[in-house]
XYZ file of C-alpha atoms in Angstrom:
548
model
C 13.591 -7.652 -7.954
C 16.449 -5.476 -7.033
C 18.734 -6.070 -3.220
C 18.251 -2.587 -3.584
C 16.708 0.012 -5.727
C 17.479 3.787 -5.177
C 14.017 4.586 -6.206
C 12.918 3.806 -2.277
C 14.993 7.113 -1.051
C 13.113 9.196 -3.783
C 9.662 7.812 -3.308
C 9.548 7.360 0.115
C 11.816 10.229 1.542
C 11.068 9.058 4.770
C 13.612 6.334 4.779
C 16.785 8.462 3.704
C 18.099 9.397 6.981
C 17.534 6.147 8.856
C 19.224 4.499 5.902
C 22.407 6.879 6.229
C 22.584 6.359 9.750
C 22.555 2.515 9.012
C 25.358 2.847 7.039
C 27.498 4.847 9.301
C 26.861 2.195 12.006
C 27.840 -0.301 9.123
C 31.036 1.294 9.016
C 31.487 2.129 12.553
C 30.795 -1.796 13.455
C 33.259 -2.665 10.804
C 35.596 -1.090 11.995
C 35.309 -2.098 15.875
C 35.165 -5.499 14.477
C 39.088 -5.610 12.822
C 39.320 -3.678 16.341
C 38.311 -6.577 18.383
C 40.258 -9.252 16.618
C 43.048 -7.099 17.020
C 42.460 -6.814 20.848
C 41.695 -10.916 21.318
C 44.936 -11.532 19.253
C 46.680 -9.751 21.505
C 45.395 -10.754 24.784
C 46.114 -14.628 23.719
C 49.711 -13.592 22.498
C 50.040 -11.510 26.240
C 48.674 -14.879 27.984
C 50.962 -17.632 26.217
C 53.544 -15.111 26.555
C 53.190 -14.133 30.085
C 53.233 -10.696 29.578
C 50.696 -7.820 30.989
C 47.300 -8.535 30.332
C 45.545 -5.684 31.574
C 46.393 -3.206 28.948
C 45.256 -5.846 26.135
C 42.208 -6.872 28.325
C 41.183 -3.174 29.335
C 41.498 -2.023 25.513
C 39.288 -5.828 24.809
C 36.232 -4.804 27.211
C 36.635 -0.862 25.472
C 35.765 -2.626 22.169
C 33.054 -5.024 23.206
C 31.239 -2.038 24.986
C 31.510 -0.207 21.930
C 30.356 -2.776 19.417
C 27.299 -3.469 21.903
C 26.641 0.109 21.433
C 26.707 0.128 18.003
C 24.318 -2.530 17.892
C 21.781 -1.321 20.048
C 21.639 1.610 18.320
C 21.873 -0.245 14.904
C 19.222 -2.584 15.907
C 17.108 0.672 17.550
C 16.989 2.746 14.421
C 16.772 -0.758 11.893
C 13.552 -1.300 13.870
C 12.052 2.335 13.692
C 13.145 2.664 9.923
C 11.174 -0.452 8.825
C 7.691 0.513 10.545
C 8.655 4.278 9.361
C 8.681 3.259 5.862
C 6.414 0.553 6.110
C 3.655 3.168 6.849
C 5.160 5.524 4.867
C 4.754 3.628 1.761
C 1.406 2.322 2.445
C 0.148 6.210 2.854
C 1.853 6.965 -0.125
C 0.327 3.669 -2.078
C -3.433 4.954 -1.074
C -2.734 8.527 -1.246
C -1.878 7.907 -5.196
C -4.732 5.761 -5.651
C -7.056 8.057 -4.391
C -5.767 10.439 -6.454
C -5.599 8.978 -9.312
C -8.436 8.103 -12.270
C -9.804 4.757 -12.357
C -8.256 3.572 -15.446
C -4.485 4.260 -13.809
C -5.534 2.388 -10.178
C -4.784 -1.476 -9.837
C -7.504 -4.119 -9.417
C -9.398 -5.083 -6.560
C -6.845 -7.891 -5.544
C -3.634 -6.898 -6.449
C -4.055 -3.435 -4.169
C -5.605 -4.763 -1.319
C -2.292 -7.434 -1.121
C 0.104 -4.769 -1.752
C -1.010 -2.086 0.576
C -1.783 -4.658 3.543
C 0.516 -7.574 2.798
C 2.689 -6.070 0.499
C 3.465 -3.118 2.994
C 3.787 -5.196 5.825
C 6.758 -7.274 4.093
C 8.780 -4.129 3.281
C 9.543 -3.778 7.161
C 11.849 -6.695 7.308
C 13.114 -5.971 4.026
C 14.311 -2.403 5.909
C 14.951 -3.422 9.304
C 17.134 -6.426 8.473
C 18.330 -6.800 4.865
C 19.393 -3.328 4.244
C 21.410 -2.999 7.524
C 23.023 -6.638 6.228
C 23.473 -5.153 2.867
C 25.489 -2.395 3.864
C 27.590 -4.336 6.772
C 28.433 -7.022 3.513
C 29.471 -3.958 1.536
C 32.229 -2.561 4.295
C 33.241 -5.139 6.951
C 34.494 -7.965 3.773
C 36.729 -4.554 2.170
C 38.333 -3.725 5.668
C 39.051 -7.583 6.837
C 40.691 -8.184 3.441
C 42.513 -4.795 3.245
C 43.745 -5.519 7.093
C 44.960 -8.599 6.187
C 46.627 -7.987 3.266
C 48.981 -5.616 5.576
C 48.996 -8.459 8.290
C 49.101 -11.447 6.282
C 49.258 -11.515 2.269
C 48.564 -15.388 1.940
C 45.564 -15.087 3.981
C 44.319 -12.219 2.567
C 45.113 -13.977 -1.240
C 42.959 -17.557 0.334
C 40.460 -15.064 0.690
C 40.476 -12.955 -2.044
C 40.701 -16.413 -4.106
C 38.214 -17.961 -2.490
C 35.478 -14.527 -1.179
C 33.655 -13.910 -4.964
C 32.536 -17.934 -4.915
C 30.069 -16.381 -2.280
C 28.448 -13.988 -4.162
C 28.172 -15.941 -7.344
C 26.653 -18.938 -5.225
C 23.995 -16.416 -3.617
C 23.169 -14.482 -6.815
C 22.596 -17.981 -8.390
C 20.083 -19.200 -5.178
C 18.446 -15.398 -4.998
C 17.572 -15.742 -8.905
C 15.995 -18.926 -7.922
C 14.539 -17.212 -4.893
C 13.126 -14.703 -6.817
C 11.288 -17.172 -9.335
C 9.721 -18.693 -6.201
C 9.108 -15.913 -4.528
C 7.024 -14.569 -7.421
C 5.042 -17.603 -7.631
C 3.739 -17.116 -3.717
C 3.658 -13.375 -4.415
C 0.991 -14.372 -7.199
C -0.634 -17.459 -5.476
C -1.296 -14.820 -2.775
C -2.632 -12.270 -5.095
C -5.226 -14.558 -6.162
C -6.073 -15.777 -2.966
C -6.903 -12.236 -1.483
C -8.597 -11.350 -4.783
C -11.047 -14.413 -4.910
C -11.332 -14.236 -1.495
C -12.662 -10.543 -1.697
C -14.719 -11.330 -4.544
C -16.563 -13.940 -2.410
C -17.162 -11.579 0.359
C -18.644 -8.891 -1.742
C -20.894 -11.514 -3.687
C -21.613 -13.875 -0.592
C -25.370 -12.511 0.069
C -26.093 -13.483 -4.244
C -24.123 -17.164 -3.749
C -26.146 -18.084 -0.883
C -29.161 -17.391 -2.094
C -28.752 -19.029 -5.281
C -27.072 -22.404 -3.237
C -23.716 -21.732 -4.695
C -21.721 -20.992 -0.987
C -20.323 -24.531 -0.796
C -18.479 -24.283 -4.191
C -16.902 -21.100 -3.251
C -15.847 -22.831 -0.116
C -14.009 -25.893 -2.248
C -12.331 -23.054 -4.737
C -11.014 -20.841 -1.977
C -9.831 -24.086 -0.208
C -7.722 -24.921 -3.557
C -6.335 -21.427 -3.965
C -4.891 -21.774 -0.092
C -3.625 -25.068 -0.805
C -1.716 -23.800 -4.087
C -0.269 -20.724 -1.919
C 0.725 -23.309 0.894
C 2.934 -25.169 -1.740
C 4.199 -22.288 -2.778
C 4.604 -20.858 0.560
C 6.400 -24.122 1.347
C 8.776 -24.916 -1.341
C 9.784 -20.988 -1.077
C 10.914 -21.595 2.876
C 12.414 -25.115 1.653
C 14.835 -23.558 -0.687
C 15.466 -20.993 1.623
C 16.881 -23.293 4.606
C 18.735 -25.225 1.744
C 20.678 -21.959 0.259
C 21.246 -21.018 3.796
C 23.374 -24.227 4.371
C 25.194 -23.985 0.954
C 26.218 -21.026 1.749
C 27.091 -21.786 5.543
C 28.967 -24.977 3.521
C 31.179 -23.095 1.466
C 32.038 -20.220 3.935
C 33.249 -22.695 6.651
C 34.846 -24.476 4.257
C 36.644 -21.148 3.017
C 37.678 -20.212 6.754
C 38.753 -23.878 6.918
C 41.378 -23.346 3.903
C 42.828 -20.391 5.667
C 42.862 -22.257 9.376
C 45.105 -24.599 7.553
C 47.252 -22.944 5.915
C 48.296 -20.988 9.133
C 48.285 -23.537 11.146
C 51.116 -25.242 8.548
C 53.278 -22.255 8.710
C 52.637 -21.774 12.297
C 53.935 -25.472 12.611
C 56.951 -24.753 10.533
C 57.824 -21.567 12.674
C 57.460 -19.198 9.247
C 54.476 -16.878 11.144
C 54.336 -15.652 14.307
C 51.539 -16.791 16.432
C 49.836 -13.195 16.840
C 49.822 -12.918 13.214
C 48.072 -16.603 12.808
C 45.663 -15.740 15.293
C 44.705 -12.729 13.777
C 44.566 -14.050 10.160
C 42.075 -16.839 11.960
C 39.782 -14.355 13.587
C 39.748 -11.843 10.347
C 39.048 -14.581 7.711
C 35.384 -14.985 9.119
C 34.688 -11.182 9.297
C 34.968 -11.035 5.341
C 32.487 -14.109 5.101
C 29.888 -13.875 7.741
C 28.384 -10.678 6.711
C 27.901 -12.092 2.761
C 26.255 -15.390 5.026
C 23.628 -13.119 6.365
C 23.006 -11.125 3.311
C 21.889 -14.384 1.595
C 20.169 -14.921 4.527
C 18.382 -12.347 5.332
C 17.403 -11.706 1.784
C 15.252 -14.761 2.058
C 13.040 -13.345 4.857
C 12.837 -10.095 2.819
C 12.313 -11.461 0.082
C 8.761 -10.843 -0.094
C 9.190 -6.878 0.849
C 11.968 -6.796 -2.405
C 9.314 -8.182 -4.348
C 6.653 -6.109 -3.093
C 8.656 -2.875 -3.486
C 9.183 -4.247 -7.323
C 5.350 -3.530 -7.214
C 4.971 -0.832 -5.413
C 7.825 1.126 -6.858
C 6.230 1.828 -9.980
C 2.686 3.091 -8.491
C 4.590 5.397 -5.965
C 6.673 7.186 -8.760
C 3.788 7.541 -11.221
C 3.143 11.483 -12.429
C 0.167 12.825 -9.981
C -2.952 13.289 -12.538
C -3.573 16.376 -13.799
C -6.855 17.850 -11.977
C -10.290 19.166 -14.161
C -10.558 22.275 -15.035
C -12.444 24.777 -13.254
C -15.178 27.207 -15.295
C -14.118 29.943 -16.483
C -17.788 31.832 -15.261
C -16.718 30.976 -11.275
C -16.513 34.435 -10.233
C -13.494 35.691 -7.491
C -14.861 38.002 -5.441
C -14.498 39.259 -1.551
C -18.400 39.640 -1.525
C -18.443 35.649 -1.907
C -19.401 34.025 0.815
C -16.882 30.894 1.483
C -19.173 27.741 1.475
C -19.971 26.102 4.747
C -21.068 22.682 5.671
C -24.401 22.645 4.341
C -24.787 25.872 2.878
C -22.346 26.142 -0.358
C -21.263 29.384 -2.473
C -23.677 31.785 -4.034
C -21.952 31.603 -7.402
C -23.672 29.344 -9.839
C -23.245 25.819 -9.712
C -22.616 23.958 -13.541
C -21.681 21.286 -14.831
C -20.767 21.073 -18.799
C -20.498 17.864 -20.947
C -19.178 18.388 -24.462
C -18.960 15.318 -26.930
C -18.389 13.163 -23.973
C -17.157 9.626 -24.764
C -15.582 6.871 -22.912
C -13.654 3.222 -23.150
C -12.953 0.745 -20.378
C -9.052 0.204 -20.297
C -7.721 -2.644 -22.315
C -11.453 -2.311 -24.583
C -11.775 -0.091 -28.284
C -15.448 0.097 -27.811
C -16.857 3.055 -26.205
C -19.208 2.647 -23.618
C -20.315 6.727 -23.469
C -20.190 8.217 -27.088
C -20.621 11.950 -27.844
C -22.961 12.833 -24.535
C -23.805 16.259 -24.197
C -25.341 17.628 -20.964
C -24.846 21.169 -19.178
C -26.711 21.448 -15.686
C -27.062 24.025 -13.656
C -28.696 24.788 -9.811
C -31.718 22.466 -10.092
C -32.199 19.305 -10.417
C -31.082 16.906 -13.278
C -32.164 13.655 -13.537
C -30.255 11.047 -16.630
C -32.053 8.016 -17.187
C -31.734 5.385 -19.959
C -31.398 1.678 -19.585
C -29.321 -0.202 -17.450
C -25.544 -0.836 -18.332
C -25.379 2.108 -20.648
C -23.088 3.912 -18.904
C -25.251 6.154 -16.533
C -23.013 5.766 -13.228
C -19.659 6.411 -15.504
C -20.869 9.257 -16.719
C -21.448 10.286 -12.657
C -18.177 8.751 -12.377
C -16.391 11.145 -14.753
C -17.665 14.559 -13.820
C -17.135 13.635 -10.763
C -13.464 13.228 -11.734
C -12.875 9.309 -10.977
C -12.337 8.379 -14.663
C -10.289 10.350 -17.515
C -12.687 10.891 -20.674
C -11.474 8.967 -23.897
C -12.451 11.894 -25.891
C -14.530 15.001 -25.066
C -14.593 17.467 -21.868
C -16.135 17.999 -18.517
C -15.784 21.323 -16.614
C -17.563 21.097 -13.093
C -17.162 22.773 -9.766
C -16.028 20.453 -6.670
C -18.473 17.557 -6.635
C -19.800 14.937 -3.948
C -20.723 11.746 -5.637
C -22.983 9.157 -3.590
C -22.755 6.070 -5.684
C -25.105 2.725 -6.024
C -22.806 1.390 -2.677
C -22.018 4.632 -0.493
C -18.595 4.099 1.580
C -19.061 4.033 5.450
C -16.014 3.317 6.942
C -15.945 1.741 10.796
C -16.142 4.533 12.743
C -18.533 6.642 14.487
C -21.910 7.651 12.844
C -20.289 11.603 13.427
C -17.236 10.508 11.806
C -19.064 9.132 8.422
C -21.659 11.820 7.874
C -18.552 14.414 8.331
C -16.249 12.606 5.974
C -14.376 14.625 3.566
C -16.404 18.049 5.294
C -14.825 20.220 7.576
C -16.053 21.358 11.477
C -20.013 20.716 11.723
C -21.769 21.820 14.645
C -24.131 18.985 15.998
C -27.014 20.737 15.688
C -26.815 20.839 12.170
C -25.505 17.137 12.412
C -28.936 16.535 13.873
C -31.352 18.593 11.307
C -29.500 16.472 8.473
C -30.435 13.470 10.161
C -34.037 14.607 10.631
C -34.584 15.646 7.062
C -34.065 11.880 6.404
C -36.222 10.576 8.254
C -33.046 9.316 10.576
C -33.065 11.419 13.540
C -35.355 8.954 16.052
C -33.178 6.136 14.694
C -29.843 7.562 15.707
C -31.333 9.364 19.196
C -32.334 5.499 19.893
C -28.799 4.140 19.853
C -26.587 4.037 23.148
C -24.378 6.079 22.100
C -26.080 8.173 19.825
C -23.637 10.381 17.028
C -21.009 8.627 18.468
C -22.453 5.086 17.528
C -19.981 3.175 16.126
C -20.947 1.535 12.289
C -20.093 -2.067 11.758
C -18.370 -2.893 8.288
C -19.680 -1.304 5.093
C -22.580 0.133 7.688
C -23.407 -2.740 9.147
C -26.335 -1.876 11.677
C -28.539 -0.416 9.603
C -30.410 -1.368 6.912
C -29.841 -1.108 3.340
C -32.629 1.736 3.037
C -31.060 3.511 6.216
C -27.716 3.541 4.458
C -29.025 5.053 1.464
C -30.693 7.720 3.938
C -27.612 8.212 5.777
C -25.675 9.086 2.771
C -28.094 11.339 1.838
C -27.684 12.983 5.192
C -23.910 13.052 4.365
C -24.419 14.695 0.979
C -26.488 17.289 3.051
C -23.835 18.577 4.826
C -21.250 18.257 2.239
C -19.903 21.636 1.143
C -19.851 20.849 -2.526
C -21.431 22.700 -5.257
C -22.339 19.710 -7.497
C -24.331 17.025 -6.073
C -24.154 13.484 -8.381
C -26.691 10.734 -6.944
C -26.375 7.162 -8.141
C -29.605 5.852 -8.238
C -30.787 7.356 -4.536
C -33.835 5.499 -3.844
C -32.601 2.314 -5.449
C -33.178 0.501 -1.757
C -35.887 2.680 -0.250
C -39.432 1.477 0.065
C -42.032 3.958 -1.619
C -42.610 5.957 2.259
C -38.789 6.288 2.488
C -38.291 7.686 -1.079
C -40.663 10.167 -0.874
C -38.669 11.327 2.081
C -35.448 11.709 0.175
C -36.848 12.896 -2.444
C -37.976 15.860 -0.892
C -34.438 16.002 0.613
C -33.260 16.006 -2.772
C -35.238 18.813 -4.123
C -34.574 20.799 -1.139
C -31.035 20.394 -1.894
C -31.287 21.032 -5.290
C -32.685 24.966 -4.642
C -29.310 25.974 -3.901
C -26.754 23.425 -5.872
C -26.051 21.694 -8.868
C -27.685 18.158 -8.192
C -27.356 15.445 -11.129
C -30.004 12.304 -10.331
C -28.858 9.120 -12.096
C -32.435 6.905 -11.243
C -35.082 4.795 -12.747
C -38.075 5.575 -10.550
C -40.551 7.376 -12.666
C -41.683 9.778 -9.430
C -38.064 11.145 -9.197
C -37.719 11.935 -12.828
C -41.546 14.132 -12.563
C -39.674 16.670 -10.145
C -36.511 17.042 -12.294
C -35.982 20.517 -13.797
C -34.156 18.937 -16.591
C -34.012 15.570 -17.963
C -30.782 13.373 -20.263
C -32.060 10.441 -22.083
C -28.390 8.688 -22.043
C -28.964 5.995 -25.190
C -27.399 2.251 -25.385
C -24.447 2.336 -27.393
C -22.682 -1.098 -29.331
C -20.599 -1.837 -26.488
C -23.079 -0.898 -23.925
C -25.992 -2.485 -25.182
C -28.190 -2.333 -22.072
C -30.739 -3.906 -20.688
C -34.450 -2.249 -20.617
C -35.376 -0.202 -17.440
């Protein structure tokens, strides 16, 4: 856990020019600050003296304006940097997921925390320690270099006494980090179990188990209280250390020109402006230790995130070589794909689960073609990762797959919370809502949807919440229906439906599988009696399965 890493300006390029003009304001507010003790030094000297003040004054009020200036526009482009590549680097986070195979994406918990939490800490981490990082690295230089030309024994008090600073905040920030890690990780497994109970809550309450889960989550937010706690304790503690030693620093200098002021051997414009420099080179190391405490969650989540951003981009499958390039091909449509013919080709297939030796898939053959292909075999032995890698979502262990673009509905179809228009046109381009409509009523769906207030533009509750399991299942189907793909992979369809309702889709299916490539991944016997062809996938020693 860098203060800074340069990675940030390469993987999120976003944040390059709002960090250069931070650091020009740095430097123009360093600046106007040696300016202003200049101009207050000699407005006192002008008043004790009794000479003009209006020049001093007038050239006082210039620099005020100006470092009020600088800080509105400092504080103005902090702000828009930190939500710039807060977003930024959350788009970039699920964009590479999404992207990338299964094997290369992080779990369940640890992505959810850094692309909602995780993200969200980086903005204070922009908007407030950077800006502080670069003021510490300029305005300390210029107040010693000025007073070394002003004053030499103030500027040697500070040089002496200026690196005890640094050394005192790297040695609370190394304990920072250590606690800071703990909270990050007592927070990773409180989102993870958390989400774990959500997705399993329907299977714990019907086997009497909810109350347990209640007691364990209640433990996990006690543990990332503590931590939570003892991370904010330490922080207000190393905040007055450091306060501590810096006013005790400015104190030293104080003195020692108020002796020599005492003993006539410095003027009193000199003192005055030794006094008001010596807290310019301390302050802005103050707030760096400071502020690194309230960003120290967004250092700590760009430790994580880092590393995910800057990852090589997966390599994509391989198209077939028999895809013919032709002007007379008509460019598929929503609903009505390419006349070229659709394959897909398995060769000695075989697959491992990261961090496992034992293959799950082990020299699987299959070639498909327009039709309908149905793999059955029992359950666990690898049917929906075999869906899963043609479709592209895992990276074979050994073997190949060559298919054309795919549209995989799996086991638990996602429906994001949106409009029913928005979900069946996911990932498809402009669709009319006619055709909308004569999806809907090949499933069966059509007097369901006219039904609802608002009709296409019904809005869907979480993970389709509104409809029924078996309407889901339908609606997905619908989905697949207007998908412009040329390969169709089904995860177990009619897993939900009753025997009305899969009689329906299957004839949906069929109808779809005249004109594409449809793979069927099911264990209903009346499904697997329309299939033009038919894989037998068999249990392997990892996989052992379980008898369909």
């Amino acid at each position: 856990m860098r203060p800074f890493d340069p990675a940030l300006l390469r993987a999120v390029p976003q944040a390059r020019r709002p960090l250069g003009v931070l650091a020009a304001v740095g430097v123009a507010q360093g600046v106007a600050t040696i300016g202003t003790a200049f101009a207050l030094s000699s407005l006192v000297v002008a008043v004790v003296r009794g000479a003009p003040v209006a020049p001093a004054a007038a050239y006082l009020v210039v620099v005020m304006v100006a470092r009020a200036v600088l800080s509105f526009v400092g504080e103005t482009v902090a702000a828009a940097a930190g939500t710039t590549v807060s977003s930024a680097l959350r788009a970039r986070l699920l964009d590479r997921w999404l992207s990338a195979p299964a094997e290369d994406r992080p779990g369940s918990a640890e992505a959810v925390t850094l692309a909602a939490q995780g993200a969200a800490s980086v903005e204070p981490y922009v908007a407030r320690f950077l800006p502080a990082l670069v003021t510490a690295a300029v305005v300390p230089t210029l107040a010693v270099v000025t007073l070394a030309f002003v004053d030499w024994v103030s500027a040697l008090v500070v040089v002496l006494t200026l690196p005890l600073l640094p050394v005192f905040a790297a040695l609370i920030g190394a304990t920072t980090r250590d606690a800071t890690e703990r909270r990050w990780g007592a927070l990773a497994d409180l989102s993870g179990h958390f989400l774990d109970v959500v997705r399993g809550l329907p299977t714990l309450v019907a086997y009497g188990r909810g109350e347990r889960q209640v007691r364990t989550i209640t433990d996990v937010s006690q543990r990332h209280r503590r931590a939570t706690m003892a991370t904010l304790r330490l922080a207000f503690l190393s905040s007055a250390a450091l306060e501590l030693l810096a006013t005790i620093c400015v104190a030293i200098v104080a003195v020692t020109v108020g002796l020599r002021l005492s003993h006539g051997s410095v003027e009193l414009g000199t003192g005055l402006l030794a006094i008001l420099l010596a807290p310019e080179a301390y302050w802005p190391i103050r707030r760096v230790g400071a502020e690194f405490h309230s960003a120290a969650d967004g250092a700590a989540a760009l430790a994580s995130a880092l590393p995910q951003v800057s990852r090589a981009q997966p390599a994509g499958r391989e198209e077939p070589a028999n895809r013919p390039v032709s002007d007379a091909a008509e460019p598929p449509s929503p609903g009505k794909p390419g006349n070229w013919p659709k394959t897909v080709v398995v060769q000695g297939l075989a697959y491992s689960y990261p961090g496992s030796s034992d293959r799950v898939l082990d020299g699987v053959d299959l070639t498909a073609s327009t039709g309908l292909t149905v793999v059955t075999g029992p359950s666990g032995c690898g049917k929906s990762t075999l869906l899963e890698l043609v479709a592209g979502l895992r990276t074979p262990t050994a073997g190949a797959v060559r298919a054309q673009s795919t549209h995989l509905v799996t086991q638990r179809p996602f429906l994001t919370v949106g409009s029913l228009r928005e979900n069946l046109t996911l990932g498809t381009g402009p669709v009319s809502d006619a055709t909308i409509w004569a999806a809907l009523r090949e499933v069966g769906l059509d007097g369901v949807v006219a039904a609802q207030p608002d009709g296409l533009q019904t809005p869907l509750g979480d993970d389709g919440r509104g409809f029924s399991a078996g309407q889901r299942a339908r609606l997905v189907l619908a989905r697949a229906r207007l998908a412009d793909a040329d390969v169709l992979l089904l995860d177990e369809p009619t897993a939900h439906l009753d025997d009305e309702s899969a009689a329906v889709a299957h004839r949906v299916i069929l109808d779809l599988a005249r004109h594409r490539c449809v793979v069927a991944v099911t264990h209903r016997r009346e499904l697997l009696s329309l299939a033009d062809h038919h894989v037998a996938l068999r249990a392997t020693a990892a996989a052992p399965g379980v008898p369909a």
